[in-house]
């Protein structure tokens, strides 16, 4: 599966991403039974990926394990000195959710509410009006934006979408959590649930 992605990147002129792809762990979608309505990754003492992969480190992201609020979790780390943003990337790795297979979804981020920072979650959508990158309309669509309020408790950021594409068009991934501000984000995982089509 990884070899196919590397070949595709070479064929389409994206050779600069090959090193990162080769370094990423592979989540084999065949190990999960077909027909699941929920995929998730739990980012704890060990990372449990069930149809959803979490990128620990690459040229654009770095995350480290921590403890917060009595739980094992992960925390963003500023990748470059002076950078205003930190990123957490997730990739759908389950065929029943990829490539517009389940457009109606609920996305849930588990996070530890500490500090004062703005957090935005963007995802790969089918929305033709979103042209952050004109050659890939729909990629980088904003799902939700919220602020950390320093309650020092575990919370969830939840939002529903009806246009999920999940075709790996956001730097080869599907969901990006963006953190802006002076604090890092501590997170415990991400869940995607399929919803009934309206």
PDB file of C-alpha atoms in Angstrom, residues 1-195:
ATOM      1  CA  UNK A   1       0.000   0.000   0.000  1.00  0.00           C
ATOM      2  CA  UNK A   2       2.806   2.414   0.903  1.00  0.00           C
ATOM      3  CA  UNK A   3       4.621   1.473  -2.322  1.00  0.00           C
ATOM      4  CA  UNK A   4       1.524   2.440  -4.329  1.00  0.00           C
ATOM      5  CA  UNK A   5       1.418   5.858  -2.663  1.00  0.00           C
ATOM      6  CA  UNK A   6       5.135   6.421  -3.270  1.00  0.00           C
ATOM      7  CA  UNK A   7       4.683   5.491  -6.946  1.00  0.00           C
ATOM      8  CA  UNK A   8       1.709   7.867  -7.229  1.00  0.00           C
ATOM      9  CA  UNK A   9       3.711  10.719  -5.661  1.00  0.00           C
ATOM     10  CA  UNK A  10       6.566  10.147  -8.130  1.00  0.00           C
ATOM     11  CA  UNK A  11       4.184   9.949 -11.082  1.00  0.00           C
ATOM     12  CA  UNK A  12       2.394  13.206 -10.158  1.00  0.00           C
ATOM     13  CA  UNK A  13       5.464  15.298  -9.376  1.00  0.00           C
ATOM     14  CA  UNK A  14       5.258  15.242  -5.569  1.00  0.00           C
ATOM     15  CA  UNK A  15       8.637  13.651  -4.880  1.00  0.00           C
ATOM     16  CA  UNK A  16       9.286  16.012  -1.957  1.00  0.00           C
ATOM     17  CA  UNK A  17       6.667  14.127   0.101  1.00  0.00           C
ATOM     18  CA  UNK A  18       8.111  10.638  -0.470  1.00  0.00           C
ATOM     19  CA  UNK A  19      10.509  10.715   2.481  1.00  0.00           C
ATOM     20  CA  UNK A  20       7.661  11.565   4.887  1.00  0.00           C
ATOM     21  CA  UNK A  21       5.428   8.846   3.447  1.00  0.00           C
ATOM     22  CA  UNK A  22       8.171   6.247   3.785  1.00  0.00           C
ATOM     23  CA  UNK A  23       8.711   7.245   7.445  1.00  0.00           C
ATOM     24  CA  UNK A  24       5.009   7.034   8.375  1.00  0.00           C
ATOM     25  CA  UNK A  25       3.616   3.864   9.885  1.00  0.00           C
ATOM     26  CA  UNK A  26       1.142   2.026   7.684  1.00  0.00           C
ATOM     27  CA  UNK A  27      -2.324   1.291   8.958  1.00  0.00           C
ATOM     28  CA  UNK A  28      -3.571  -1.582   6.830  1.00  0.00           C
ATOM     29  CA  UNK A  29      -7.308  -1.049   6.213  1.00  0.00           C
ATOM     30  CA  UNK A  30      -7.730  -4.775   5.591  1.00  0.00           C
ATOM     31  CA  UNK A  31      -7.247  -5.598   9.276  1.00  0.00           C
ATOM     32  CA  UNK A  32     -10.596  -3.998  10.120  1.00  0.00           C
ATOM     33  CA  UNK A  33     -13.846  -5.636   9.027  1.00  0.00           C
ATOM     34  CA  UNK A  34     -15.876  -3.801   6.386  1.00  0.00           C
ATOM     35  CA  UNK A  35     -18.971  -1.870   7.364  1.00  0.00           C
ATOM     36  CA  UNK A  36     -17.698  -0.025  10.435  1.00  0.00           C
ATOM     37  CA  UNK A  37     -19.499   3.235  11.213  1.00  0.00           C
ATOM     38  CA  UNK A  38     -16.759   4.625  13.457  1.00  0.00           C
ATOM     39  CA  UNK A  39     -13.009   4.951  13.074  1.00  0.00           C
ATOM     40  CA  UNK A  40     -10.670   6.446  15.658  1.00  0.00           C
ATOM     41  CA  UNK A  41      -7.204   6.911  16.987  1.00  0.00           C
ATOM     42  CA  UNK A  42      -6.488   7.003  20.705  1.00  0.00           C
ATOM     43  CA  UNK A  43      -3.324   8.952  21.424  1.00  0.00           C
ATOM     44  CA  UNK A  44      -2.286   7.675  24.829  1.00  0.00           C
ATOM     45  CA  UNK A  45       0.647   5.835  26.342  1.00  0.00           C
ATOM     46  CA  UNK A  46       0.420   3.716  23.214  1.00  0.00           C
ATOM     47  CA  UNK A  47      -1.227   4.958  20.031  1.00  0.00           C
ATOM     48  CA  UNK A  48      -4.209   2.803  19.035  1.00  0.00           C
ATOM     49  CA  UNK A  49      -5.085   3.428  15.376  1.00  0.00           C
ATOM     50  CA  UNK A  50      -8.388   1.917  14.204  1.00  0.00           C
ATOM     51  CA  UNK A  51      -8.871   3.109  10.637  1.00  0.00           C
ATOM     52  CA  UNK A  52      -7.424   6.534  11.434  1.00  0.00           C
ATOM     53  CA  UNK A  53      -3.676   7.233  11.478  1.00  0.00           C
ATOM     54  CA  UNK A  54      -1.981   9.918  13.581  1.00  0.00           C
ATOM     55  CA  UNK A  55       1.228  11.525  12.361  1.00  0.00           C
ATOM     56  CA  UNK A  56       3.698  11.856  15.199  1.00  0.00           C
ATOM     57  CA  UNK A  57       6.430  13.778  13.366  1.00  0.00           C
ATOM     58  CA  UNK A  58       7.268  15.016   9.881  1.00  0.00           C
ATOM     59  CA  UNK A  59       8.677  18.122   8.224  1.00  0.00           C
ATOM     60  CA  UNK A  60       5.542  20.068   9.230  1.00  0.00           C
ATOM     61  CA  UNK A  61       4.450  18.517  12.520  1.00  0.00           C
ATOM     62  CA  UNK A  62       5.918  17.275  15.768  1.00  0.00           C
ATOM     63  CA  UNK A  63       4.040  15.775  18.718  1.00  0.00           C
ATOM     64  CA  UNK A  64       5.352  14.215  21.924  1.00  0.00           C
ATOM     65  CA  UNK A  65       3.770  11.995  24.615  1.00  0.00           C
ATOM     66  CA  UNK A  66       2.768  13.679  27.899  1.00  0.00           C
ATOM     67  CA  UNK A  67       0.483  13.207  30.902  1.00  0.00           C
ATOM     68  CA  UNK A  68      -2.351  15.646  31.602  1.00  0.00           C
ATOM     69  CA  UNK A  69      -5.398  15.517  33.832  1.00  0.00           C
ATOM     70  CA  UNK A  70      -4.585  11.990  34.957  1.00  0.00           C
ATOM     71  CA  UNK A  71      -4.322  10.627  31.385  1.00  0.00           C
ATOM     72  CA  UNK A  72      -1.562   9.742  28.973  1.00  0.00           C
ATOM     73  CA  UNK A  73      -1.835  11.953  25.896  1.00  0.00           C
ATOM     74  CA  UNK A  74       0.203  13.782  23.262  1.00  0.00           C
ATOM     75  CA  UNK A  75       1.197  17.441  22.915  1.00  0.00           C
ATOM     76  CA  UNK A  76       2.073  19.591  19.934  1.00  0.00           C
ATOM     77  CA  UNK A  77       5.571  21.029  19.739  1.00  0.00           C
ATOM     78  CA  UNK A  78       6.515  24.130  17.784  1.00  0.00           C
ATOM     79  CA  UNK A  79       8.292  22.749  14.715  1.00  0.00           C
ATOM     80  CA  UNK A  80      10.290  25.866  13.806  1.00  0.00           C
ATOM     81  CA  UNK A  81      11.452  28.696  16.096  1.00  0.00           C
ATOM     82  CA  UNK A  82       9.181  31.692  15.711  1.00  0.00           C
ATOM     83  CA  UNK A  83       6.402  29.703  14.032  1.00  0.00           C
ATOM     84  CA  UNK A  84       2.903  30.834  15.064  1.00  0.00           C
ATOM     85  CA  UNK A  85       1.267  27.498  14.264  1.00  0.00           C
ATOM     86  CA  UNK A  86       1.489  23.907  15.409  1.00  0.00           C
ATOM     87  CA  UNK A  87      -0.232  21.117  13.490  1.00  0.00           C
ATOM     88  CA  UNK A  88      -1.640  17.676  14.201  1.00  0.00           C
ATOM     89  CA  UNK A  89      -2.396  15.543  11.129  1.00  0.00           C
ATOM     90  CA  UNK A  90      -4.760  12.584  10.847  1.00  0.00           C
ATOM     91  CA  UNK A  91      -5.234  10.324   7.820  1.00  0.00           C
ATOM     92  CA  UNK A  92      -8.263   8.158   7.110  1.00  0.00           C
ATOM     93  CA  UNK A  93      -6.926   4.650   6.502  1.00  0.00           C
ATOM     94  CA  UNK A  94     -10.159   2.680   6.183  1.00  0.00           C
ATOM     95  CA  UNK A  95     -11.701   2.183   2.744  1.00  0.00           C
ATOM     96  CA  UNK A  96     -15.316   2.544   3.919  1.00  0.00           C
ATOM     97  CA  UNK A  97     -14.596   6.201   4.859  1.00  0.00           C
ATOM     98  CA  UNK A  98     -12.177   7.198   2.067  1.00  0.00           C
ATOM     99  CA  UNK A  99     -12.872   9.038  -1.191  1.00  0.00           C
ATOM    100  CA  UNK A 100     -16.359  10.365  -0.382  1.00  0.00           C
ATOM    101  CA  UNK A 101     -17.607   6.947   0.796  1.00  0.00           C
ATOM    102  CA  UNK A 102     -19.232   8.464   3.926  1.00  0.00           C
ATOM    103  CA  UNK A 103     -19.838  12.181   3.281  1.00  0.00           C
ATOM    104  CA  UNK A 104     -21.949  12.703   6.427  1.00  0.00           C
ATOM    105  CA  UNK A 105     -19.731  12.412   9.497  1.00  0.00           C
ATOM    106  CA  UNK A 106     -19.271  13.603  13.050  1.00  0.00           C
ATOM    107  CA  UNK A 107     -15.699  14.498  13.992  1.00  0.00           C
ATOM    108  CA  UNK A 108     -14.707  14.505  17.663  1.00  0.00           C
ATOM    109  CA  UNK A 109     -11.373  15.743  19.025  1.00  0.00           C
ATOM    110  CA  UNK A 110     -10.494  14.870  22.635  1.00  0.00           C
ATOM    111  CA  UNK A 111      -8.321  17.609  24.102  1.00  0.00           C
ATOM    112  CA  UNK A 112      -7.062  18.939  27.424  1.00  0.00           C
ATOM    113  CA  UNK A 113      -8.254  22.518  27.948  1.00  0.00           C
ATOM    114  CA  UNK A 114      -5.105  24.271  29.125  1.00  0.00           C
ATOM    115  CA  UNK A 115      -3.832  27.736  28.297  1.00  0.00           C
ATOM    116  CA  UNK A 116      -5.202  30.300  25.878  1.00  0.00           C
ATOM    117  CA  UNK A 117      -4.885  29.432  22.204  1.00  0.00           C
ATOM    118  CA  UNK A 118      -7.076  29.316  19.134  1.00  0.00           C
ATOM    119  CA  UNK A 119      -7.627  25.877  17.619  1.00  0.00           C
ATOM    120  CA  UNK A 120      -9.011  25.245  14.127  1.00  0.00           C
ATOM    121  CA  UNK A 121      -9.811  21.886  12.558  1.00  0.00           C
ATOM    122  CA  UNK A 122      -9.768  21.680   8.751  1.00  0.00           C
ATOM    123  CA  UNK A 123     -10.669  18.667   6.625  1.00  0.00           C
ATOM    124  CA  UNK A 124     -10.675  17.374   3.045  1.00  0.00           C
ATOM    125  CA  UNK A 125     -14.165  18.065   1.657  1.00  0.00           C
ATOM    126  CA  UNK A 126     -16.087  17.934  -1.627  1.00  0.00           C
ATOM    127  CA  UNK A 127     -17.046  21.632  -1.375  1.00  0.00           C
ATOM    128  CA  UNK A 128     -16.072  23.204  -4.744  1.00  0.00           C
ATOM    129  CA  UNK A 129     -16.237  26.726  -3.252  1.00  0.00           C
ATOM    130  CA  UNK A 130     -13.275  26.060  -0.938  1.00  0.00           C
ATOM    131  CA  UNK A 131     -10.185  26.975  -2.946  1.00  0.00           C
ATOM    132  CA  UNK A 132      -7.399  27.331  -0.407  1.00  0.00           C
ATOM    133  CA  UNK A 133      -5.344  25.424  -2.987  1.00  0.00           C
ATOM    134  CA  UNK A 134      -7.056  26.036  -6.365  1.00  0.00           C
ATOM    135  CA  UNK A 135      -5.956  22.733  -7.937  1.00  0.00           C
ATOM    136  CA  UNK A 136      -7.599  20.774  -5.075  1.00  0.00           C
ATOM    137  CA  UNK A 137     -10.958  22.467  -4.442  1.00  0.00           C
ATOM    138  CA  UNK A 138     -12.550  21.353  -1.195  1.00  0.00           C
ATOM    139  CA  UNK A 139      -9.296  20.608   0.620  1.00  0.00           C
ATOM    140  CA  UNK A 140      -8.550  22.569   3.802  1.00  0.00           C
ATOM    141  CA  UNK A 141     -12.208  23.357   4.600  1.00  0.00           C
ATOM    142  CA  UNK A 142     -12.738  24.741   8.093  1.00  0.00           C
ATOM    143  CA  UNK A 143     -14.843  22.476  10.271  1.00  0.00           C
ATOM    144  CA  UNK A 144     -14.679  24.197  13.654  1.00  0.00           C
ATOM    145  CA  UNK A 145     -12.727  26.898  15.474  1.00  0.00           C
ATOM    146  CA  UNK A 146     -12.587  27.188  19.256  1.00  0.00           C
ATOM    147  CA  UNK A 147     -10.461  28.686  22.034  1.00  0.00           C
ATOM    148  CA  UNK A 148      -8.783  27.000  24.934  1.00  0.00           C
ATOM    149  CA  UNK A 149     -10.122  28.511  28.173  1.00  0.00           C
ATOM    150  CA  UNK A 150      -7.688  27.030  30.731  1.00  0.00           C
ATOM    151  CA  UNK A 151     -10.217  24.965  32.732  1.00  0.00           C
ATOM    152  CA  UNK A 152      -7.527  22.249  33.003  1.00  0.00           C
ATOM    153  CA  UNK A 153     -10.114  19.551  32.226  1.00  0.00           C
ATOM    154  CA  UNK A 154     -10.578  17.088  29.372  1.00  0.00           C
ATOM    155  CA  UNK A 155     -13.102  18.265  26.769  1.00  0.00           C
ATOM    156  CA  UNK A 156     -14.339  17.376  23.296  1.00  0.00           C
ATOM    157  CA  UNK A 157     -14.637  19.555  20.212  1.00  0.00           C
ATOM    158  CA  UNK A 158     -17.399  18.070  18.045  1.00  0.00           C
ATOM    159  CA  UNK A 159     -18.759  19.078  14.658  1.00  0.00           C
ATOM    160  CA  UNK A 160     -20.866  17.469  11.924  1.00  0.00           C
ATOM    161  CA  UNK A 161     -20.142  17.630   8.203  1.00  0.00           C
ATOM    162  CA  UNK A 162     -21.992  16.410   5.108  1.00  0.00           C
ATOM    163  CA  UNK A 163     -19.225  16.774   2.529  1.00  0.00           C
ATOM    164  CA  UNK A 164     -16.336  14.574   3.696  1.00  0.00           C
ATOM    165  CA  UNK A 165     -14.061  13.562   0.862  1.00  0.00           C
ATOM    166  CA  UNK A 166     -11.046  12.148   2.774  1.00  0.00           C
ATOM    167  CA  UNK A 167      -8.925  11.619  -0.353  1.00  0.00           C
ATOM    168  CA  UNK A 168      -5.606  12.551   1.335  1.00  0.00           C
ATOM    169  CA  UNK A 169      -5.383  15.979  -0.323  1.00  0.00           C
ATOM    170  CA  UNK A 170      -4.060  17.973   2.649  1.00  0.00           C
ATOM    171  CA  UNK A 171      -0.323  17.325   2.460  1.00  0.00           C
ATOM    172  CA  UNK A 172      -1.248  13.666   1.922  1.00  0.00           C
ATOM    173  CA  UNK A 173      -3.603  13.650   4.930  1.00  0.00           C
ATOM    174  CA  UNK A 174      -7.301  14.275   5.620  1.00  0.00           C
ATOM    175  CA  UNK A 175      -7.715  16.255   8.854  1.00  0.00           C
ATOM    176  CA  UNK A 176      -5.455  18.910  10.326  1.00  0.00           C
ATOM    177  CA  UNK A 177      -5.743  20.437  13.778  1.00  0.00           C
ATOM    178  CA  UNK A 178      -4.102  23.879  13.721  1.00  0.00           C
ATOM    179  CA  UNK A 179      -3.020  25.573  16.945  1.00  0.00           C
ATOM    180  CA  UNK A 180      -2.292  29.299  17.060  1.00  0.00           C
ATOM    181  CA  UNK A 181      -1.093  31.140  20.143  1.00  0.00           C
ATOM    182  CA  UNK A 182       1.578  30.744  22.799  1.00  0.00           C
ATOM    183  CA  UNK A 183       0.388  27.414  24.251  1.00  0.00           C
ATOM    184  CA  UNK A 184       0.670  23.958  22.826  1.00  0.00           C
ATOM    185  CA  UNK A 185      -2.358  21.667  22.458  1.00  0.00           C
ATOM    186  CA  UNK A 186      -2.638  18.460  24.483  1.00  0.00           C
ATOM    187  CA  UNK A 187      -4.880  15.905  22.797  1.00  0.00           C
ATOM    188  CA  UNK A 188      -6.072  12.374  23.455  1.00  0.00           C
ATOM    189  CA  UNK A 189      -7.347  11.297  20.069  1.00  0.00           C
ATOM    190  CA  UNK A 190      -9.796  11.786  17.244  1.00  0.00           C
ATOM    191  CA  UNK A 191     -12.968   9.904  16.281  1.00  0.00           C
ATOM    192  CA  UNK A 192     -14.956   9.983  13.036  1.00  0.00           C
ATOM    193  CA  UNK A 193     -18.508   8.610  13.148  1.00  0.00           C
ATOM    194  CA  UNK A 194     -20.626   8.018  10.051  1.00  0.00           C
ATOM    195  CA  UNK A 195     -24.013   9.756  10.158  1.00  0.00           C
TER     196      UNK A 195
END
